[in-house]
Amino acid sequence: MNASEAKTPKPVMGLYDTPMWESISARAMRLQRCRACSAWQYPPGPSCPKCLSCELEWTEISGRGKILSWVVFHRQYLPAYPAPYNSIAVRLEEGPTMITNLEGAMPGPDSIGRSVSLTYVAMPDGVVLPRFALD
């Protein structure tokens, strides 16, 4: 089976993940934001980690961030991701850190601190995933 025929692994859906994945499918990613202290939260949860308020709202993110770390995998673990492929840690402008992939080029020695922008990638099986591209 090649990558174009492979099924994308389904997201692990916790109690609070559905609104986020719906917003990704709509290509307008939203994360939780506290109404009391304005802190952003990822991954989603029941209350604000800063002030413990349960008053959270789903708010669209800017889609901007900076690369904190990266790795290139040279071994294939899942059929949908043939080697080599990358994973990057992105600090969103809003504050939370996401683990995702860099589109367009493999990260290199000068990638740490580089600005990136959110993009949405439709996998061959139709699943939409959030990814980032260098600015």
JSON list of C-alpha atoms in Angstrom, two decimals:
[
{"chain": "A", "resi": 1, "resn": "MET", "atom": "CA", "xyz": [0.00, 0.00, 0.00]},
{"chain": "A", "resi": 2, "resn": "ASN", "atom": "CA", "xyz": [1.37, 3.43, -0.87]},
{"chain": "A", "resi": 3, "resn": "ALA", "atom": "CA", "xyz": [0.73, 6.72, 0.96]},
{"chain": "A", "resi": 4, "resn": "SER", "atom": "CA", "xyz": [-1.93, 7.84, -1.52]},
{"chain": "A", "resi": 5, "resn": "GLU", "atom": "CA", "xyz": [-4.00, 4.76, -0.66]},
{"chain": "A", "resi": 6, "resn": "ALA", "atom": "CA", "xyz": [-3.33, 4.74, 3.09]},
{"chain": "A", "resi": 7, "resn": "LYS", "atom": "CA", "xyz": [-5.91, 5.92, 5.59]},
{"chain": "A", "resi": 8, "resn": "THR", "atom": "CA", "xyz": [-4.94, 8.89, 7.73]},
{"chain": "A", "resi": 9, "resn": "PRO", "atom": "CA", "xyz": [-5.00, 7.90, 11.42]},
{"chain": "A", "resi": 10, "resn": "LYS", "atom": "CA", "xyz": [-8.13, 9.28, 13.05]},
{"chain": "A", "resi": 11, "resn": "PRO", "atom": "CA", "xyz": [-7.63, 11.97, 15.70]},
{"chain": "A", "resi": 12, "resn": "VAL", "atom": "CA", "xyz": [-7.91, 10.74, 19.27]},
{"chain": "A", "resi": 13, "resn": "MET", "atom": "CA", "xyz": [-11.13, 12.38, 20.37]},
{"chain": "A", "resi": 14, "resn": "GLY", "atom": "CA", "xyz": [-11.30, 13.32, 24.03]},
{"chain": "A", "resi": 15, "resn": "LEU", "atom": "CA", "xyz": [-14.24, 14.99, 25.73]},
{"chain": "A", "resi": 16, "resn": "TYR", "atom": "CA", "xyz": [-13.25, 18.46, 24.48]},
{"chain": "A", "resi": 17, "resn": "ASP", "atom": "CA", "xyz": [-11.71, 17.87, 21.03]},
{"chain": "A", "resi": 18, "resn": "THR", "atom": "CA", "xyz": [-14.72, 17.87, 18.67]},
{"chain": "A", "resi": 19, "resn": "PRO", "atom": "CA", "xyz": [-15.06, 21.68, 18.24]},
{"chain": "A", "resi": 20, "resn": "MET", "atom": "CA", "xyz": [-11.35, 21.97, 17.43]},
{"chain": "A", "resi": 21, "resn": "TRP", "atom": "CA", "xyz": [-11.44, 19.25, 14.77]},
{"chain": "A", "resi": 22, "resn": "GLU", "atom": "CA", "xyz": [-14.64, 20.67, 13.27]},
{"chain": "A", "resi": 23, "resn": "SER", "atom": "CA", "xyz": [-12.90, 24.06, 12.93]},
{"chain": "A", "resi": 24, "resn": "ILE", "atom": "CA", "xyz": [-9.89, 22.40, 11.29]},
{"chain": "A", "resi": 25, "resn": "SER", "atom": "CA", "xyz": [-12.18, 20.67, 8.79]},
{"chain": "A", "resi": 26, "resn": "ALA", "atom": "CA", "xyz": [-13.72, 24.09, 8.07]},
{"chain": "A", "resi": 27, "resn": "ARG", "atom": "CA", "xyz": [-10.17, 25.50, 7.59]},
{"chain": "A", "resi": 28, "resn": "ALA", "atom": "CA", "xyz": [-10.60, 28.08, 10.35]},
{"chain": "A", "resi": 29, "resn": "MET", "atom": "CA", "xyz": [-8.86, 26.57, 13.38]},
{"chain": "A", "resi": 30, "resn": "ARG", "atom": "CA", "xyz": [-10.23, 27.53, 16.77]},
{"chain": "A", "resi": 31, "resn": "LEU", "atom": "CA", "xyz": [-8.77, 26.95, 20.21]},
{"chain": "A", "resi": 32, "resn": "GLN", "atom": "CA", "xyz": [-10.20, 27.52, 23.65]},
{"chain": "A", "resi": 33, "resn": "ARG", "atom": "CA", "xyz": [-9.73, 30.95, 25.20]},
{"chain": "A", "resi": 34, "resn": "CYS", "atom": "CA", "xyz": [-10.62, 31.89, 28.76]},
{"chain": "A", "resi": 35, "resn": "ARG", "atom": "CA", "xyz": [-13.25, 34.60, 29.08]},
{"chain": "A", "resi": 36, "resn": "ALA", "atom": "CA", "xyz": [-11.97, 35.51, 32.57]},
{"chain": "A", "resi": 37, "resn": "CYS", "atom": "CA", "xyz": [-8.23, 35.99, 31.93]},
{"chain": "A", "resi": 38, "resn": "SER", "atom": "CA", "xyz": [-7.93, 35.72, 28.10]},
{"chain": "A", "resi": 39, "resn": "ALA", "atom": "CA", "xyz": [-5.42, 32.82, 28.28]},
{"chain": "A", "resi": 40, "resn": "TRP", "atom": "CA", "xyz": [-5.37, 30.45, 25.30]},
{"chain": "A", "resi": 41, "resn": "GLN", "atom": "CA", "xyz": [-5.47, 26.71, 25.86]},
{"chain": "A", "resi": 42, "resn": "TYR", "atom": "CA", "xyz": [-4.24, 23.73, 23.85]},
{"chain": "A", "resi": 43, "resn": "PRO", "atom": "CA", "xyz": [-4.96, 20.89, 24.12]},
{"chain": "A", "resi": 44, "resn": "PRO", "atom": "CA", "xyz": [-8.61, 21.58, 24.94]},
{"chain": "A", "resi": 45, "resn": "GLY", "atom": "CA", "xyz": [-9.87, 20.93, 28.43]},
{"chain": "A", "resi": 46, "resn": "PRO", "atom": "CA", "xyz": [-12.60, 21.69, 30.98]},
{"chain": "A", "resi": 47, "resn": "SER", "atom": "CA", "xyz": [-11.06, 24.79, 32.60]},
{"chain": "A", "resi": 48, "resn": "CYS", "atom": "CA", "xyz": [-8.39, 27.45, 32.22]},
{"chain": "A", "resi": 49, "resn": "PRO", "atom": "CA", "xyz": [-4.97, 26.24, 33.41]},
{"chain": "A", "resi": 50, "resn": "LYS", "atom": "CA", "xyz": [-4.06, 29.79, 34.54]},
{"chain": "A", "resi": 51, "resn": "CYS", "atom": "CA", "xyz": [-7.10, 30.96, 36.54]},
{"chain": "A", "resi": 52, "resn": "LEU", "atom": "CA", "xyz": [-9.18, 27.72, 36.70]},
{"chain": "A", "resi": 53, "resn": "SER", "atom": "CA", "xyz": [-12.25, 29.42, 35.25]},
{"chain": "A", "resi": 54, "resn": "CYS", "atom": "CA", "xyz": [-14.68, 27.17, 33.38]},
{"chain": "A", "resi": 55, "resn": "GLU", "atom": "CA", "xyz": [-15.71, 30.08, 31.15]},
{"chain": "A", "resi": 56, "resn": "LEU", "atom": "CA", "xyz": [-13.99, 29.03, 27.93]},
{"chain": "A", "resi": 57, "resn": "GLU", "atom": "CA", "xyz": [-14.91, 30.00, 24.38]},
{"chain": "A", "resi": 58, "resn": "TRP", "atom": "CA", "xyz": [-13.72, 28.68, 21.02]},
{"chain": "A", "resi": 59, "resn": "THR", "atom": "CA", "xyz": [-11.86, 31.47, 19.22]},
{"chain": "A", "resi": 60, "resn": "GLU", "atom": "CA", "xyz": [-10.17, 31.43, 15.82]},
{"chain": "A", "resi": 61, "resn": "ILE", "atom": "CA", "xyz": [-6.38, 31.63, 15.99]},
{"chain": "A", "resi": 62, "resn": "SER", "atom": "CA", "xyz": [-4.18, 33.94, 13.91]},
{"chain": "A", "resi": 63, "resn": "GLY", "atom": "CA", "xyz": [-2.36, 31.03, 12.28]},
{"chain": "A", "resi": 64, "resn": "ARG", "atom": "CA", "xyz": [1.06, 32.58, 12.97]},
{"chain": "A", "resi": 65, "resn": "GLY", "atom": "CA", "xyz": [3.84, 31.07, 15.04]},
{"chain": "A", "resi": 66, "resn": "LYS", "atom": "CA", "xyz": [7.54, 30.25, 15.35]},
{"chain": "A", "resi": 67, "resn": "ILE", "atom": "CA", "xyz": [9.35, 26.92, 15.17]},
{"chain": "A", "resi": 68, "resn": "LEU", "atom": "CA", "xyz": [10.63, 25.82, 18.58]},
{"chain": "A", "resi": 69, "resn": "SER", "atom": "CA", "xyz": [12.02, 22.42, 17.59]},
{"chain": "A", "resi": 70, "resn": "TRP", "atom": "CA", "xyz": [11.98, 19.88, 14.77]},
{"chain": "A", "resi": 71, "resn": "VAL", "atom": "CA", "xyz": [12.91, 16.34, 13.85]},
{"chain": "A", "resi": 72, "resn": "VAL", "atom": "CA", "xyz": [13.05, 14.35, 10.60]},
{"chain": "A", "resi": 73, "resn": "PHE", "atom": "CA", "xyz": [11.98, 10.71, 10.83]},
{"chain": "A", "resi": 74, "resn": "HIS", "atom": "CA", "xyz": [13.80, 8.32, 8.51]},
{"chain": "A", "resi": 75, "resn": "ARG", "atom": "CA", "xyz": [11.71, 5.31, 9.49]},
{"chain": "A", "resi": 76, "resn": "GLN", "atom": "CA", "xyz": [8.10, 4.79, 8.46]},
{"chain": "A", "resi": 77, "resn": "TYR", "atom": "CA", "xyz": [5.73, 4.10, 11.35]},
{"chain": "A", "resi": 78, "resn": "LEU", "atom": "CA", "xyz": [2.36, 4.58, 9.62]},
{"chain": "A", "resi": 79, "resn": "PRO", "atom": "CA", "xyz": [1.39, 3.87, 5.99]},
{"chain": "A", "resi": 80, "resn": "ALA", "atom": "CA", "xyz": [0.04, 7.41, 5.49]},
{"chain": "A", "resi": 81, "resn": "TYR", "atom": "CA", "xyz": [3.44, 8.93, 6.37]},
{"chain": "A", "resi": 82, "resn": "PRO", "atom": "CA", "xyz": [6.26, 7.53, 4.22]},
{"chain": "A", "resi": 83, "resn": "ALA", "atom": "CA", "xyz": [9.80, 8.32, 5.35]},
{"chain": "A", "resi": 84, "resn": "PRO", "atom": "CA", "xyz": [11.41, 10.75, 5.45]},
{"chain": "A", "resi": 85, "resn": "TYR", "atom": "CA", "xyz": [8.88, 13.08, 7.09]},
{"chain": "A", "resi": 86, "resn": "ASN", "atom": "CA", "xyz": [9.18, 15.84, 9.65]},
{"chain": "A", "resi": 87, "resn": "SER", "atom": "CA", "xyz": [7.53, 16.91, 12.88]},
{"chain": "A", "resi": 88, "resn": "ILE", "atom": "CA", "xyz": [7.82, 20.43, 14.22]},
{"chain": "A", "resi": 89, "resn": "ALA", "atom": "CA", "xyz": [6.91, 22.12, 17.50]},
{"chain": "A", "resi": 90, "resn": "VAL", "atom": "CA", "xyz": [5.33, 25.52, 16.83]},
{"chain": "A", "resi": 91, "resn": "ARG", "atom": "CA", "xyz": [4.73, 28.19, 19.48]},
{"chain": "A", "resi": 92, "resn": "LEU", "atom": "CA", "xyz": [1.57, 29.88, 18.31]},
{"chain": "A", "resi": 93, "resn": "GLU", "atom": "CA", "xyz": [1.37, 33.67, 18.47]},
{"chain": "A", "resi": 94, "resn": "GLU", "atom": "CA", "xyz": [-1.41, 33.11, 21.00]},
{"chain": "A", "resi": 95, "resn": "GLY", "atom": "CA", "xyz": [0.92, 31.14, 23.30]},
{"chain": "A", "resi": 96, "resn": "PRO", "atom": "CA", "xyz": [0.18, 27.40, 23.10]},
{"chain": "A", "resi": 97, "resn": "THR", "atom": "CA", "xyz": [2.60, 24.95, 21.46]},
{"chain": "A", "resi": 98, "resn": "MET", "atom": "CA", "xyz": [1.44, 22.55, 18.75]},
{"chain": "A", "resi": 99, "resn": "ILE", "atom": "CA", "xyz": [3.18, 19.52, 17.28]},
{"chain": "A", "resi": 100, "resn": "THR", "atom": "CA", "xyz": [2.54, 19.28, 13.54]},
{"chain": "A", "resi": 101, "resn": "ASN", "atom": "CA", "xyz": [4.40, 19.07, 10.23]},
{"chain": "A", "resi": 102, "resn": "LEU", "atom": "CA", "xyz": [6.23, 21.59, 8.06]},
{"chain": "A", "resi": 103, "resn": "GLU", "atom": "CA", "xyz": [4.89, 21.80, 4.52]},
{"chain": "A", "resi": 104, "resn": "GLY", "atom": "CA", "xyz": [6.98, 22.56, 1.46]},
{"chain": "A", "resi": 105, "resn": "ALA", "atom": "CA", "xyz": [10.48, 21.84, 2.76]},
{"chain": "A", "resi": 106, "resn": "MET", "atom": "CA", "xyz": [12.27, 19.81, 5.35]},
{"chain": "A", "resi": 107, "resn": "PRO", "atom": "CA", "xyz": [13.42, 21.80, 8.38]},
{"chain": "A", "resi": 108, "resn": "GLY", "atom": "CA", "xyz": [17.13, 22.54, 8.61]},
{"chain": "A", "resi": 109, "resn": "PRO", "atom": "CA", "xyz": [19.76, 24.01, 10.93]},
{"chain": "A", "resi": 110, "resn": "ASP", "atom": "CA", "xyz": [18.33, 27.52, 10.57]},
{"chain": "A", "resi": 111, "resn": "SER", "atom": "CA", "xyz": [14.70, 26.52, 11.25]},
{"chain": "A", "resi": 112, "resn": "ILE", "atom": "CA", "xyz": [14.55, 27.24, 14.99]},
{"chain": "A", "resi": 113, "resn": "GLY", "atom": "CA", "xyz": [12.87, 30.61, 15.51]},
{"chain": "A", "resi": 114, "resn": "ARG", "atom": "CA", "xyz": [11.63, 30.86, 11.92]},
{"chain": "A", "resi": 115, "resn": "SER", "atom": "CA", "xyz": [8.17, 32.32, 11.41]},
{"chain": "A", "resi": 116, "resn": "VAL", "atom": "CA", "xyz": [5.51, 30.01, 10.04]},
{"chain": "A", "resi": 117, "resn": "SER", "atom": "CA", "xyz": [1.89, 30.29, 8.96]},
{"chain": "A", "resi": 118, "resn": "LEU", "atom": "CA", "xyz": [-0.93, 27.81, 9.33]},
{"chain": "A", "resi": 119, "resn": "THR", "atom": "CA", "xyz": [-2.09, 25.97, 6.25]},
{"chain": "A", "resi": 120, "resn": "TYR", "atom": "CA", "xyz": [-4.57, 23.14, 5.83]},
{"chain": "A", "resi": 121, "resn": "VAL", "atom": "CA", "xyz": [-3.70, 19.97, 3.97]},
{"chain": "A", "resi": 122, "resn": "ALA", "atom": "CA", "xyz": [-6.31, 17.58, 2.61]},
{"chain": "A", "resi": 123, "resn": "MET", "atom": "CA", "xyz": [-4.89, 14.08, 2.86]},
{"chain": "A", "resi": 124, "resn": "PRO", "atom": "CA", "xyz": [-5.58, 11.61, 0.01]},
{"chain": "A", "resi": 125, "resn": "ASP", "atom": "CA", "xyz": [-8.47, 10.11, 2.01]},
{"chain": "A", "resi": 126, "resn": "GLY", "atom": "CA", "xyz": [-10.06, 13.55, 2.54]},
{"chain": "A", "resi": 127, "resn": "VAL", "atom": "CA", "xyz": [-9.01, 14.17, 6.15]},
{"chain": "A", "resi": 128, "resn": "VAL", "atom": "CA", "xyz": [-7.97, 17.82, 6.67]},
{"chain": "A", "resi": 129, "resn": "LEU", "atom": "CA", "xyz": [-4.91, 18.40, 8.89]},
{"chain": "A", "resi": 130, "resn": "PRO", "atom": "CA", "xyz": [-3.37, 21.62, 10.21]},
{"chain": "A", "resi": 131, "resn": "ARG", "atom": "CA", "xyz": [0.20, 22.11, 9.02]},
{"chain": "A", "resi": 132, "resn": "PHE", "atom": "CA", "xyz": [2.62, 25.05, 8.88]},
{"chain": "A", "resi": 133, "resn": "ALA", "atom": "CA", "xyz": [4.70, 26.58, 6.10]},
{"chain": "A", "resi": 134, "resn": "LEU", "atom": "CA", "xyz": [7.69, 28.90, 6.35]},
{"chain": "A", "resi": 135, "resn": "ASP", "atom": "CA", "xyz": [6.88, 32.59, 5.86]}
]
